[in-house]
Tab-separated table of C-alpha atoms and ligand atoms in Angstrom:
chain	number	residue	atom	x	y	z
U	1	MET	CA	32.392	112.142	32.879
U	2	ALA	CA	32.672	115.109	35.250
U	3	THR	CA	31.213	117.475	32.638
U	4	GLN	CA	27.839	115.682	32.533
U	5	ILE	CA	27.257	116.136	36.249
U	6	LYS	CA	25.544	119.178	37.676
U	7	SER	CA	27.036	121.073	40.564
U	8	TRP	CA	26.082	119.500	43.900
U	9	LYS	CA	25.973	121.137	47.308
U	10	LEU	CA	27.972	118.863	49.570
U	11	LEU	CA	28.283	118.939	53.347
U	12	PHE	CA	31.296	116.967	54.590
U	13	VAL	CA	31.379	116.024	58.273
U	14	SER	CA	34.849	115.303	59.648
U	15	THR	CA	36.025	112.930	62.347
U	16	PRO	CA	35.528	114.167	65.951
U	17	VAL	CA	38.813	112.637	67.253
U	18	GLY	CA	40.941	115.726	66.573
U	19	PRO	CA	41.101	119.050	64.736
U	20	LEU	CA	42.096	118.847	61.077
U	21	GLY	CA	45.804	119.512	60.659
U	22	THR	CA	46.925	117.835	63.886
U	23	GLY	CA	47.340	114.268	62.594
U	24	LEU	CA	45.035	112.898	65.293
U	25	GLY	CA	42.556	111.920	62.592
U	26	GLY	CA	45.136	109.698	60.838
U	27	GLY	CA	44.565	109.038	57.153
U	28	VAL	CA	41.053	110.505	57.329
U	29	GLU	CA	42.594	113.991	57.353
U	30	LEU	CA	44.408	113.554	54.046
U	31	THR	CA	41.463	111.679	52.525
U	32	LEU	CA	38.993	114.395	53.468
U	33	HIS	CA	41.353	117.112	52.289
U	34	ASN	CA	41.916	115.455	48.923
U	35	ILE	CA	38.256	114.676	48.313
U	36	ALA	CA	37.221	118.226	49.267
U	37	GLN	CA	39.863	119.692	46.988
U	38	GLN	CA	38.820	117.486	44.080
U	39	MET	CA	35.100	118.226	44.510
U	40	LEU	CA	35.796	121.975	44.569
U	41	HIS	CA	37.947	121.563	41.466
U	42	ARG	CA	34.926	119.937	39.801
U	43	HIS	CA	32.798	122.981	40.667
U	44	HIS	CA	30.700	121.361	43.357
U	45	GLN	CA	29.885	123.557	46.344
U	46	LEU	CA	31.234	122.355	49.604
U	47	GLN	CA	31.413	123.016	53.318
U	48	VAL	CA	33.399	120.953	55.833
U	49	VAL	CA	32.108	120.621	59.401
U	50	ALA	CA	35.140	120.015	61.628
U	51	PRO	CA	36.398	120.340	65.218
U	52	ALA	CA	37.368	123.808	66.494
U	53	ASN	CA	41.058	124.662	65.948
U	54	SER	CA	41.206	122.927	62.573
U	55	THR	CA	43.937	124.708	60.650
U	56	TRP	CA	43.371	124.060	56.961
U	57	GLU	CA	43.428	126.921	54.513
U	58	HIS	CA	41.688	127.105	51.096
U	59	ILE	CA	38.858	124.776	52.141
U	60	PRO	CA	35.713	126.252	53.755
U	61	ILE	CA	35.414	124.935	57.306
U	62	VAL	CA	32.751	125.475	59.950
U	63	GLN	CA	34.519	125.012	63.278
U	64	ILE	CA	32.493	123.290	65.979
U	65	PRO	CA	33.436	123.323	69.685
U	66	GLY	CA	33.129	120.427	72.112
U	67	ASN	CA	35.010	117.559	73.704
U	68	LEU	CA	36.784	115.124	71.403
U	69	GLN	CA	35.595	111.576	70.903
U	70	ILE	CA	37.967	108.817	72.056
U	71	ILE	CA	39.566	106.842	69.239
U	72	ALA	CA	37.865	103.578	68.269
U	73	GLN	CA	41.203	101.713	68.107
U	74	SER	CA	41.691	102.159	71.851
U	75	GLN	CA	38.474	100.293	72.708
U	76	LYS	CA	37.615	96.621	72.974
U	77	ARG	CA	35.214	94.887	70.619
U	78	THR	CA	32.476	94.518	73.235
U	79	ASP	CA	32.835	97.977	74.811
U	80	ALA	CA	29.747	100.151	74.979
U	81	ILE	CA	29.565	103.309	72.887
U	82	THR	CA	30.534	106.302	75.007
U	83	MET	CA	30.068	110.026	74.585
U	84	PRO	CA	31.754	112.770	76.625
U	85	GLU	CA	29.813	115.703	78.082
U	86	ASN	CA	29.510	118.600	75.644
U	87	SER	CA	30.212	116.088	72.890
U	88	LEU	CA	31.860	117.515	69.791
U	89	LEU	CA	30.361	114.677	67.745
U	90	ALA	CA	26.838	115.503	68.915
U	91	ASN	CA	27.466	119.230	68.380
U	92	MET	CA	28.631	118.599	64.826
U	93	TRP	CA	25.491	116.627	63.994
U	94	ASP	CA	23.298	119.281	65.639
U	95	TYR	CA	24.825	121.760	63.251
U	96	VAL	CA	24.174	119.398	60.326
U	97	ARG	CA	20.520	119.203	61.346
U	98	GLU	CA	20.234	122.996	61.318
U	99	VAL	CA	21.667	123.447	57.832
U	100	GLU	CA	20.923	120.191	56.005
U	101	SER	CA	18.140	121.665	53.856
U	102	GLU	CA	20.761	123.857	52.114
U	103	TYR	CA	22.622	120.777	50.801
U	104	ASP	CA	22.050	117.900	48.370
U	105	LEU	CA	24.190	115.331	50.147
U	106	ILE	CA	25.871	114.891	53.519
U	107	VAL	CA	29.098	112.863	53.626
U	108	ASN	CA	30.154	111.372	56.953
U	109	PHE	CA	33.897	110.729	57.422
U	110	ALA	CA	33.635	109.701	61.103
U	111	TYR	CA	34.012	106.116	62.304
U	112	ASP	CA	31.477	106.660	65.098
U	113	TRP	CA	28.167	105.108	66.027
U	114	LEU	CA	26.096	108.287	66.321
U	115	PRO	CA	26.023	109.427	62.652
U	116	PHE	CA	25.016	105.922	61.539
U	117	TYR	CA	22.289	105.770	64.167
U	118	LEU	CA	21.015	109.245	63.214
U	119	THR	CA	20.869	108.542	59.464
U	120	PRO	CA	17.090	107.834	59.256
U	121	PHE	CA	16.309	111.026	61.185
U	122	TYR	CA	17.788	113.377	58.589
U	123	GLN	CA	15.963	114.598	55.474
U	124	ARG	CA	18.995	114.580	53.225
U	125	PRO	CA	20.799	111.398	52.188
U	126	ILE	CA	23.997	110.601	54.086
U	127	ALA	CA	26.950	108.856	52.426
U	128	HIS	CA	29.220	107.150	54.971
U	129	LEU	CA	32.865	106.719	54.007
U	130	VAL	CA	33.985	104.028	56.453
U	131	SER	CA	37.645	104.630	57.337
U	132	MET	CA	38.600	101.511	59.330
U	133	GLY	CA	37.876	97.807	59.412
U	134	SER	CA	35.558	96.142	61.930
U	135	LEU	CA	36.597	96.982	65.510
U	136	SER	CA	33.426	96.904	67.583
U	137	ASN	CA	30.228	94.847	67.727
U	138	ALA	CA	28.060	97.933	68.171
U	139	MET	CA	29.588	99.578	65.089
U	140	ASP	CA	29.267	96.408	62.997
U	141	GLU	CA	25.593	96.235	63.878
U	142	ILE	CA	24.748	99.840	63.080
U	143	ILE	CA	26.793	99.879	59.853
U	144	ALA	CA	25.001	96.750	58.606
U	145	GLN	CA	21.604	98.262	59.497
U	146	VAL	CA	22.320	101.470	57.590
U	147	GLY	CA	23.607	99.525	54.583
U	148	LYS	CA	20.428	97.462	54.489
U	149	ARG	CA	18.015	100.344	54.907
U	150	PHE	CA	19.844	102.793	52.632
U	151	PRO	CA	21.416	100.830	49.757
U	152	HIS	CA	24.561	102.308	48.186
U	153	THR	CA	25.262	104.711	51.061
U	154	LEU	CA	28.261	102.789	52.453
U	155	GLY	CA	31.696	103.467	50.948
U	156	PHE	CA	34.882	101.570	51.804
U	157	HIS	CA	38.517	101.995	50.823
U	158	SER	CA	39.299	98.350	50.052
U	159	SER	CA	37.582	94.969	49.714
U	160	HIS	CA	39.754	93.569	52.512
U	161	GLN	CA	38.368	96.283	54.781
U	162	ALA	CA	34.718	95.722	53.748
U	163	ASP	CA	35.145	91.954	54.254
U	164	THR	CA	35.845	92.484	57.970
U	165	PHE	CA	32.239	93.625	58.544
U	166	PRO	CA	29.656	90.886	59.086
U	167	GLY	CA	26.234	91.053	57.458
U	168	LEU	CA	26.842	93.756	54.853
U	169	THR	CA	24.308	93.964	52.037
U	170	GLN	CA	25.547	94.237	48.441
U	171	PRO	CA	26.306	96.336	46.448
U	172	LEU	CA	29.226	97.926	48.243
U	173	HIS	CA	31.192	100.865	46.945
U	174	ILE	CA	34.941	100.248	47.057
U	175	LEU	CA	36.553	103.616	46.444
U	176	SER	CA	40.266	103.009	47.023
U	177	ASN	CA	41.878	106.427	47.553
U	178	GLY	CA	43.842	109.123	45.736
U	179	ILE	CA	46.440	111.847	46.185
U	180	ASP	CA	47.644	114.931	44.369
U	181	VAL	CA	50.611	113.176	42.789
U	182	SER	CA	52.162	116.526	41.782
U	183	LEU	CA	52.919	117.220	45.467
U	184	TYR	CA	55.287	114.221	45.596
U	185	ASP	CA	58.645	114.403	43.803
U	186	PHE	CA	60.050	111.374	42.044
U	187	CYS	CA	63.471	110.400	43.338
U	188	PRO	CA	65.395	107.943	41.133
U	189	GLN	CA	68.227	107.279	43.588
U	190	ALA	CA	67.719	106.248	47.193
U	191	LYS	CA	69.991	106.536	50.200
U	192	GLN	CA	70.681	103.417	52.252
U	193	GLN	CA	67.706	103.985	54.560
U	194	LEU	CA	64.113	102.868	55.038
U	195	ALA	CA	60.955	104.777	56.002
U	196	TRP	CA	58.086	103.997	58.333
U	197	ILE	CA	55.135	106.422	58.390
U	198	GLY	CA	52.011	106.399	60.535
U	199	ARG	CA	50.441	107.086	63.887
U	200	ILE	CA	52.662	105.626	66.611
U	201	SER	CA	50.099	103.322	68.143
U	202	PRO	CA	50.128	99.525	68.779
U	203	GLU	CA	47.869	98.557	65.856
U	204	LYS	CA	50.470	100.028	63.502
U	205	GLY	CA	53.188	97.547	64.584
U	206	LEU	CA	56.145	99.929	64.429
U	207	GLU	CA	58.226	97.538	66.579
U	208	ASP	CA	58.660	95.093	63.675
U	209	ALA	CA	60.126	97.801	61.446
U	210	VAL	CA	62.476	98.820	64.267
U	211	ALA	CA	63.452	95.171	64.826
U	212	LEU	CA	64.306	94.892	61.122
U	213	SER	CA	66.323	98.111	61.261
U	214	GLN	CA	68.345	96.759	64.207
U	215	LYS	CA	68.812	93.319	62.634
U	216	MET	CA	70.007	94.652	59.249
U	217	ASN	CA	71.622	97.783	60.687
U	218	ILE	CA	69.747	99.950	58.159
U	219	PRO	CA	68.733	103.471	59.260
U	220	LEU	CA	64.977	103.864	59.713
U	221	LYS	CA	63.266	107.262	59.363
U	222	ILE	CA	60.047	107.336	61.401
U	223	MET	CA	57.374	109.980	60.742
U	224	GLY	CA	53.928	110.393	62.256
U	225	LYS	CA	51.810	111.458	65.169
U	226	LEU	CA	52.974	110.087	68.525
U	227	GLN	CA	49.624	108.832	69.756
U	228	ASP	CA	50.777	106.377	72.439
U	229	GLU	CA	53.820	107.585	74.398
U	230	SER	CA	54.294	104.444	76.555
U	231	TYR	CA	54.188	102.221	73.448
U	232	TRP	CA	56.926	104.341	71.879
U	233	GLN	CA	59.065	104.274	75.045
U	234	LYS	CA	58.842	100.483	75.140
U	235	ILE	CA	60.068	100.243	71.532
U	236	CYS	CA	63.023	102.508	72.380
U	237	GLN	CA	63.909	100.283	75.364
U	238	ASP	CA	63.492	97.003	73.474
U	239	TYR	CA	65.658	98.019	70.497
U	240	PRO	CA	68.449	100.215	71.902
U	241	GLN	CA	70.806	99.455	68.993
U	242	ALA	CA	68.346	100.252	66.188
U	243	PRO	CA	69.679	103.064	63.956
U	244	MET	CA	66.312	104.793	63.953
U	245	GLU	CA	65.312	108.430	64.021
U	246	TYR	CA	61.885	109.820	64.935
U	247	LEU	CA	61.257	113.001	62.956
U	248	GLY	CA	57.807	113.948	64.330
U	249	PHE	CA	54.536	114.614	62.506
U	250	LEU	CA	55.539	116.405	59.316
U	251	SER	CA	53.674	118.326	56.629
U	252	THR	CA	53.160	116.460	53.355
U	253	THR	CA	55.906	118.590	51.778
U	254	GLN	CA	58.425	117.760	54.502
U	255	MET	CA	57.389	114.127	54.727
U	256	GLN	CA	57.806	113.425	51.029
U	257	LYS	CA	61.284	115.015	51.061
U	258	ILE	CA	62.377	112.295	53.482
U	259	VAL	CA	60.458	109.313	52.157
U	260	ARG	CA	61.514	109.866	48.557
U	261	GLU	CA	65.173	109.323	49.526
U	262	CYS	CA	64.417	105.966	51.142
U	263	ARG	CA	64.910	102.560	49.559
U	264	ALA	CA	61.444	101.436	50.669
U	265	LEU	CA	58.508	102.211	52.912
U	266	LEU	CA	57.784	99.536	55.533
U	267	MET	CA	54.183	98.796	56.526
U	268	THR	CA	54.117	96.432	59.502
U	269	HIS	CA	50.557	96.866	60.749
U	270	ARG	CA	48.948	94.339	63.112
U	271	TRP	CA	45.352	95.228	62.195
U	272	VAL	CA	43.485	95.058	58.899
U	273	GLU	CA	44.580	98.398	57.540
U	274	ALA	CA	41.547	99.850	55.710
U	275	PHE	CA	43.718	101.293	52.963
U	276	GLY	CA	47.087	102.802	53.854
U	277	ASN	CA	47.455	106.294	52.437
U	278	VAL	CA	51.153	106.208	53.176
U	279	ALA	CA	51.594	103.406	50.626
U	280	ILE	CA	50.365	105.524	47.717
U	281	GLU	CA	52.317	108.544	48.977
U	282	ALA	CA	55.531	106.489	48.902
U	283	LEU	CA	54.742	105.058	45.458
U	284	ALA	CA	54.191	108.615	44.161
U	285	CYS	CA	57.815	109.381	45.124
U	286	GLY	CA	58.992	106.241	43.308
U	287	VAL	CA	59.534	104.389	46.581
U	288	PRO	CA	58.647	100.674	46.711
U	289	VAL	CA	56.392	99.478	49.534
U	290	ILE	CA	57.223	96.434	51.658
U	291	SER	CA	54.026	95.580	53.486
U	292	TYR	CA	52.543	92.781	55.492
U	293	ASN	CA	50.024	90.984	53.307
U	294	ARG	CA	47.088	92.171	55.387
U	295	GLY	CA	44.297	94.643	54.599
U	296	GLY	CA	44.301	97.489	52.082
U	297	PRO	CA	48.011	97.440	51.135
U	298	ALA	CA	47.440	93.974	49.622
U	299	GLU	CA	45.224	95.733	47.045
U	300	ILE	CA	47.787	98.480	46.414
U	301	VAL	CA	51.219	96.829	46.182
U	302	ARG	CA	51.915	94.817	43.031
U	303	HIS	CA	54.037	92.061	44.523
U	304	GLY	CA	57.458	91.957	42.830
U	305	GLU	CA	56.667	95.041	40.716
U	306	THR	CA	56.023	97.986	43.041
U	307	GLY	CA	57.049	96.347	46.303
U	308	PHE	CA	56.597	93.131	48.222
U	309	LEU	CA	53.756	91.617	50.212
U	310	VAL	CA	55.239	89.732	53.124
U	311	THR	CA	53.736	87.045	55.378
U	312	PRO	CA	52.178	89.044	58.244
U	313	ASP	CA	54.298	89.429	61.392
U	314	SER	CA	57.357	87.809	59.771
U	315	ILE	CA	60.578	89.734	60.325
U	316	PRO	CA	62.566	87.205	58.212
U	317	GLY	CA	60.014	87.940	55.465
U	318	LEU	CA	60.803	91.650	55.739
U	319	VAL	CA	64.553	90.936	55.623
U	320	GLU	CA	64.146	88.913	52.436
U	321	ALA	CA	62.043	91.646	50.819
U	322	VAL	CA	64.655	94.300	51.631
U	323	SER	CA	67.348	92.124	50.048
U	324	ARG	CA	65.300	91.961	46.816
U	325	LEU	CA	64.667	95.700	46.457
U	326	ASP	CA	66.997	96.024	43.472
U	327	ASP	CA	64.429	94.051	41.432
U	328	ILE	CA	61.905	96.914	41.720
U	329	SER	CA	61.723	99.791	39.211
U	330	ARG	CA	61.215	103.093	41.006
U	331	HIS	CA	59.744	104.519	37.784
U	332	GLY	CA	57.173	101.718	37.858
U	333	CYS	CA	56.172	102.770	41.387
U	334	ARG	CA	55.594	106.371	40.367
U	335	GLN	CA	53.665	105.217	37.325
U	336	GLN	CA	51.297	103.109	39.416
U	337	ALA	CA	50.548	106.105	41.658
U	338	GLU	CA	49.868	108.304	38.624
U	339	THR	CA	47.514	105.871	36.897
U	340	GLU	CA	45.628	104.253	39.776
U	341	PHE	CA	45.722	106.728	42.635
U	342	SER	CA	45.431	110.181	41.068
U	343	LEU	CA	42.906	112.668	42.455
U	344	GLU	CA	41.133	112.636	39.089
U	345	ALA	CA	40.604	108.871	39.237
U	346	LEU	CA	39.333	109.169	42.824
U	347	GLY	CA	37.055	112.075	41.827
U	348	ASP	CA	35.458	109.940	39.095
U	349	ARG	CA	34.810	107.096	41.530
U	350	LEU	CA	33.294	109.475	44.088
U	351	GLU	CA	31.032	111.179	41.571
U	352	ARG	CA	29.717	107.787	40.499
U	353	TRP	CA	29.036	106.919	44.162
U	354	PHE	CA	27.421	110.232	45.109
U	355	GLY	CA	25.452	110.247	41.835
U	356	LYS	CA	24.036	106.799	42.568
U	357	ILE	CA	22.852	107.848	46.040
U	358	LEU	CA	21.229	111.017	44.699
U	359	GLU	CA	19.611	109.164	41.782
U	360	LEU	CA	18.024	106.647	44.167
U	361	ARG	CA	16.792	109.462	46.402
U	362	VAL	CA	15.050	111.177	43.464
U	363	LYS	CA	13.315	107.903	42.506
U	364	SER	CA	12.115	107.076	46.028
E	1	LIG	N1	51.135	111.770	57.863
E	1	LIG	C1	51.557	113.085	57.788
E	1	LIG	N2	52.755	113.422	58.344
E	1	LIG	C2	53.559	112.520	58.955
E	1	LIG	C3	53.125	111.172	58.991
E	1	LIG	C4	51.905	110.829	58.448
E	1	LIG	O1	50.867	113.940	57.232
E	1	LIG	O2	54.629	112.884	59.425
E	1	LIG	C5	49.828	111.399	57.295
E	1	LIG	C6	49.932	110.626	55.994
E	1	LIG	O3	49.978	111.496	54.912
E	1	LIG	C7	48.659	109.785	55.996
E	1	LIG	C8	48.279	109.676	57.469
E	1	LIG	O4	49.161	110.526	58.190
E	1	LIG	O5	47.623	110.431	55.309
E	1	LIG	C9	48.325	108.249	57.938
E	1	LIG	O6	47.278	107.588	57.292
E	1	LIG	P1	47.166	106.040	56.995
E	1	LIG	O7	45.998	105.828	56.067
E	1	LIG	O8	48.462	105.506	56.512
E	1	LIG	O9	46.862	105.398	58.432
E	1	LIG	P2	45.805	105.732	59.597
E	1	LIG	O10	46.466	106.737	60.492
E	1	LIG	O11	44.561	106.272	58.968
E	1	LIG	O12	45.557	104.424	60.287
């Protein structure tokens, strides 16, 4: 498939909530990295527009200064859209306006109102890869408007995520996600410990994993960006006996060394997780995923085969799943990651999506 496609010039625009490499961008950082890497591998030309102080190597980045955008998860559904002075987001899209004629397609990775609003004002088509579920009325409105006016330009990671948005016009592009499976080592034998990976922030529901760890007295390895310090302190106070250890925000190499030795990854999110990159990273190591049956992980985990989908917010449900872990084949987990979530499979899905947008643009 890839061989029939000509080389495109792609301009990727990152999230304005933090420099790439810091973890502030959550799963968007890994997603953007993997998609960029795969598109370069397929001989497309590519430039990433990202916040100043982004630290990636091997991927061409234009660094843009300005003040960071506040994260959407910290706002209420009816809050107005806000922009700081010297807005990084606005600066990034100013840059896009200056250079857009050099590219075939712009791809927006930011979950922010401005790029959606600006879409009709640009000459080049803009593909929007929506990274979270519905969180704000203003975003729902602008996303639906763009989808209606520019068919095929909206991409989502899962159907559960897309379903949270009211008024979307079909067809929608559900792209799932992918990782470089070769960066994750299969580990046939686990230690008696569990993993929890993610931004430490209320919507991620870490407290349920810690409660389980305390209840079953199973060590819990916690990895991820500490985004909300007071939330973390409250968890530490509420579960003083939990045998947990916070290891910080680790590189992929370091993170997979820990997770691969765990019996399972716990996903105890309170929100509709758009996808859940950490689920496919764990599977790639041969580690089963025990997740609340909510959002993207419900489309990843094969219940009873590569993990368990548990009634949301049920700690007894988590306990039961942990007690059934011996039923899961760790080889089967690795195999699912290799077949469904490889970078090649993701690259094929993306080329189909980008190709459709460009084909429609030529016709119009
Ligand atoms: N991550 C990481 N190091 C850590 C913990 C997490 O690099 O120590 C990355 C992980 O690889 C994943 C991201 O953080 O890509 C979390 O993304 P996910 O989609 O699970 O959730 P989000 O933060 O987007 O809500």
